[in-house]
Rosetta silent file (secondary structure, phi, psi, omega in degrees, C-alpha in Angstrom):
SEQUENCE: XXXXXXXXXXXXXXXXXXXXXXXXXXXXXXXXXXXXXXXXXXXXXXXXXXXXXXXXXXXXXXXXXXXXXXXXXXXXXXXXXXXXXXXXXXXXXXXXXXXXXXXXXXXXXX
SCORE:     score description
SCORE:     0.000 S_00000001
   1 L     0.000  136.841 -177.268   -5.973   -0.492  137.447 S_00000001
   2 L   -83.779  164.294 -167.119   -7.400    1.981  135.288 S_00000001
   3 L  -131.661    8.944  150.573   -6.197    2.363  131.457 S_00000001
   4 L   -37.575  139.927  145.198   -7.235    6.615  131.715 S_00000001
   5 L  -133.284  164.176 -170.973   -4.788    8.768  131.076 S_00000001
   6 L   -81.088  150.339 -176.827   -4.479   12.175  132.124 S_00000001
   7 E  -133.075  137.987  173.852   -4.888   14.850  129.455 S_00000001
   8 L  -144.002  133.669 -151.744   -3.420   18.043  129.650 S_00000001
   9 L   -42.200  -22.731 -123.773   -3.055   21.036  128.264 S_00000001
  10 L  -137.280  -25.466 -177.475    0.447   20.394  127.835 S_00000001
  11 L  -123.935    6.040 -157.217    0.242   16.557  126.466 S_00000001
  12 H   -73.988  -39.673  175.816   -3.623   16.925  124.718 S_00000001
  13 H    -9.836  -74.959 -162.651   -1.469   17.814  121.091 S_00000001
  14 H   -57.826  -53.067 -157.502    0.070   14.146  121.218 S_00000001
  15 H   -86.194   12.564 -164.406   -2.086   11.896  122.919 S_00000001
  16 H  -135.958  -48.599  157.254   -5.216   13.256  121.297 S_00000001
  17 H  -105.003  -10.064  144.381   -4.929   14.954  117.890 S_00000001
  18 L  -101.029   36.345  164.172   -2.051   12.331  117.028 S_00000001
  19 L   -56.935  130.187  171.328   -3.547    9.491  118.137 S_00000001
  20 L   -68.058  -42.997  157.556   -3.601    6.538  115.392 S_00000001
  21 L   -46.585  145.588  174.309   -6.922    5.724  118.114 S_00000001
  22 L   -76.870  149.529  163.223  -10.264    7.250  118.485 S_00000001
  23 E  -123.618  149.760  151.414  -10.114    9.080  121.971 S_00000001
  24 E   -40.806   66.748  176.740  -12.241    9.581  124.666 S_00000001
  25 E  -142.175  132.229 -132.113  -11.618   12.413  126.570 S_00000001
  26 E  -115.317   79.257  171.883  -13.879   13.118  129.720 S_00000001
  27 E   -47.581  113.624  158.852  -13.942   17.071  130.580 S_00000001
  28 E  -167.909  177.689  173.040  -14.697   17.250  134.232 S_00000001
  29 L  -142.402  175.794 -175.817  -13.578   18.579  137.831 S_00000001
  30 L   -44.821  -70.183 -155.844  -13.298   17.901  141.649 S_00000001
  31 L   -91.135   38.561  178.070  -15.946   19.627  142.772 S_00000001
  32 L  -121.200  137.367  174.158  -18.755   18.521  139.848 S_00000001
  33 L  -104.011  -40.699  169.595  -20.938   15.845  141.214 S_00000001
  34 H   -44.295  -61.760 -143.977  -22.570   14.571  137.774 S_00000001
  35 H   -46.102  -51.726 -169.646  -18.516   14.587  136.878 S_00000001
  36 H   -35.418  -61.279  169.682  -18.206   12.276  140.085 S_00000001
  37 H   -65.576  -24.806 -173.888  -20.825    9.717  138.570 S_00000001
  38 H   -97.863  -11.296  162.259  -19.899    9.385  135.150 S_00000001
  39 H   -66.154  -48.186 -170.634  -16.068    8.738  136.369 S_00000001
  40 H   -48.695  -60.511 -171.838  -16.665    5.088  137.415 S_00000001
  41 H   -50.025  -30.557  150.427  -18.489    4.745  134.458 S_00000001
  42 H   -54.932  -70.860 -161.116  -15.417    6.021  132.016 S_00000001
  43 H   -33.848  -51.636  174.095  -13.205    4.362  133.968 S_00000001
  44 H   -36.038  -44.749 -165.266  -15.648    0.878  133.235 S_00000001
  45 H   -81.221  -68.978 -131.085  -15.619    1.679  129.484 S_00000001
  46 H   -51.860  -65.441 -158.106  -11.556    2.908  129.052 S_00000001
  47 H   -60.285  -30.878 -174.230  -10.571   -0.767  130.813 S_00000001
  48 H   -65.839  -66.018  179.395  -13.514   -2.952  128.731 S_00000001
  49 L   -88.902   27.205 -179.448  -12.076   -1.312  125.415 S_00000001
  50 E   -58.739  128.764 -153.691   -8.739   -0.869  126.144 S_00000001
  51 L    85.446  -29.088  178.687   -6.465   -0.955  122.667 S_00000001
  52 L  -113.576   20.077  158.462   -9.437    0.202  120.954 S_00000001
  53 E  -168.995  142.637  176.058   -9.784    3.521  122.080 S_00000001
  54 E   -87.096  159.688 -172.491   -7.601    5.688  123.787 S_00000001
  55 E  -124.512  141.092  163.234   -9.615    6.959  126.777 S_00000001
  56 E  -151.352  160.086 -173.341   -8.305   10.515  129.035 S_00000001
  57 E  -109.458  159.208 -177.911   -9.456   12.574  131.480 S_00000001
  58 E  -165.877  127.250 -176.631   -8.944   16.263  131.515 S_00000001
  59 E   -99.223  137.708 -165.466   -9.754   18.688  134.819 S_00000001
  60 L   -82.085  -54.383  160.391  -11.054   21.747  133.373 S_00000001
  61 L   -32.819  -61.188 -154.798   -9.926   23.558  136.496 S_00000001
  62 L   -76.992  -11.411 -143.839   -6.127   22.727  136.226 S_00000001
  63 L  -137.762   38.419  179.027   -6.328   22.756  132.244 S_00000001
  64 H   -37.070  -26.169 -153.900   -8.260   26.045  131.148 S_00000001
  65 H   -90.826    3.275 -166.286   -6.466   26.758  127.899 S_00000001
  66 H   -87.906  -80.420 -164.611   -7.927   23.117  126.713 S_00000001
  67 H   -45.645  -20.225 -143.779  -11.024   23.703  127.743 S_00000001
  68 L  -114.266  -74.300  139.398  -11.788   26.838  126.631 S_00000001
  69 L    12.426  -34.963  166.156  -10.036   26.110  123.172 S_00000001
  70 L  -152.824   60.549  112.234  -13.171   23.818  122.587 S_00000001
  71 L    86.552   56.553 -162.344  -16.148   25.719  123.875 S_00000001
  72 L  -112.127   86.023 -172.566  -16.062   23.377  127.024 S_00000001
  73 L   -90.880  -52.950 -159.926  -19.047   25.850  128.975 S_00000001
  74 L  -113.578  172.477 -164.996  -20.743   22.774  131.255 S_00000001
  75 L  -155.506  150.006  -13.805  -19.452   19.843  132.759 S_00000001
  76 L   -66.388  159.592 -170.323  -18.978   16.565  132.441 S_00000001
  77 E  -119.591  157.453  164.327  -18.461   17.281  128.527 S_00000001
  78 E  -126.339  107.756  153.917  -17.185   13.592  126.547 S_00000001
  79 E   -73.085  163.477  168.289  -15.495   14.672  123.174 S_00000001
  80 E  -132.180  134.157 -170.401  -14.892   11.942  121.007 S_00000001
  81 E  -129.078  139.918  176.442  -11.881   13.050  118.586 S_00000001
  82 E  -141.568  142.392  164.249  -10.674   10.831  115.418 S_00000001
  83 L    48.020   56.798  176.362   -7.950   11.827  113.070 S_00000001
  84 L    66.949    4.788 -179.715   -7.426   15.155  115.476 S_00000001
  85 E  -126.434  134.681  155.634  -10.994   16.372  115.011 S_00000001
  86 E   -22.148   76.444 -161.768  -14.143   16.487  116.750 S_00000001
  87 E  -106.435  -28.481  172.672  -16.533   13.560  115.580 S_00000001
  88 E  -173.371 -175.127 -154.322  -19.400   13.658  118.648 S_00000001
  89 E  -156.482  171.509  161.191  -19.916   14.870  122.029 S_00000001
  90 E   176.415  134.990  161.682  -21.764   14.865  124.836 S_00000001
  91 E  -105.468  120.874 -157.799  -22.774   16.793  127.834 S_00000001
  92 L   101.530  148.972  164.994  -24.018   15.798  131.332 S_00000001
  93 L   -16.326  128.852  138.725  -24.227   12.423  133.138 S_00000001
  94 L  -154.407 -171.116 -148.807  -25.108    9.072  130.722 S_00000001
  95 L   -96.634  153.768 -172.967  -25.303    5.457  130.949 S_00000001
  96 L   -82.116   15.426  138.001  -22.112    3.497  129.986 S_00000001
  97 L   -79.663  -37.535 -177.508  -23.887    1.946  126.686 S_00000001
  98 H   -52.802  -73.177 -155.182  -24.635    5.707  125.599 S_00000001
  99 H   -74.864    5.359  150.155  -21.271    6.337  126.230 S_00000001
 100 H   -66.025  -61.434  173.313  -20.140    3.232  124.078 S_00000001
 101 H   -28.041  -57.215  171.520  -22.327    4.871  121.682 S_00000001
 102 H   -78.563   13.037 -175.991  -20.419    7.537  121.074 S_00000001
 103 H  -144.528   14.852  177.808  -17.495    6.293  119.347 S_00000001
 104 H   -64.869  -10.698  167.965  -18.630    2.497  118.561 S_00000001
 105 L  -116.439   29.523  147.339  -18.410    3.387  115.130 S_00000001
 106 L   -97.223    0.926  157.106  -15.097    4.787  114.756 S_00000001
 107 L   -98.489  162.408 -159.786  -13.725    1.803  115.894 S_00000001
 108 L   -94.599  -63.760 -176.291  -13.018   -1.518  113.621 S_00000001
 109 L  -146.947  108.231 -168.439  -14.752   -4.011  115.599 S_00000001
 110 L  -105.202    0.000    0.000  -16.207   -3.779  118.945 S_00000001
């Protein structure tokens, strides 16, 4: 079972810029094939660090007013957001340590 959650234009407020947690959340859509590859590889990190980051997914397709709202032009994009703001990023395909990388230090002890 996966410990994603869906992010949506409609929940990103709550679960994302009032998170007590840093989050994760993993721009992508159906029909992006990088997007394709780097979902196992969320999915790997969200369950490995589960409690210590929230992790979400967000389809760009269904959830334009998100996306757009932060400059989301290519895909997959990874924001990493802490205390409601933008702390790092990344766009395109990387390896599940990179993608550790980006938020191992806004977390207390990983």
């Amino acid at each position: 079972m996966s410990n994603e959650i869906i992010i949506d234009d409609s929940n990103f407020e709550t679960e994302v810029l009032k998170s007590d947690k840093p989050v994760l959340v993993d721009f992508w859509a159906a029909w992006c094939a990088p997007c394709r590859m780097l979902g196992p590889i969320v999915e790997d990190v969200a369950n490995e660090y589960s409690g210590k980051v929230k992790i979400g997914k967000c389809n760009v397709d269904d959830n334009q007013e998100t996306a757009s709202k932060y400059g989301i032009m290519s895909i997959p994009t990874i924001l990493i957001f802490k205390d409601g703001k933008v702390v790092n990023q990344s766009i395109g395909v990387i390896s599940k340590e990179n993608v550790i990388n980006l938020f191992r230090k806004y977390i207390e002890s990983v």
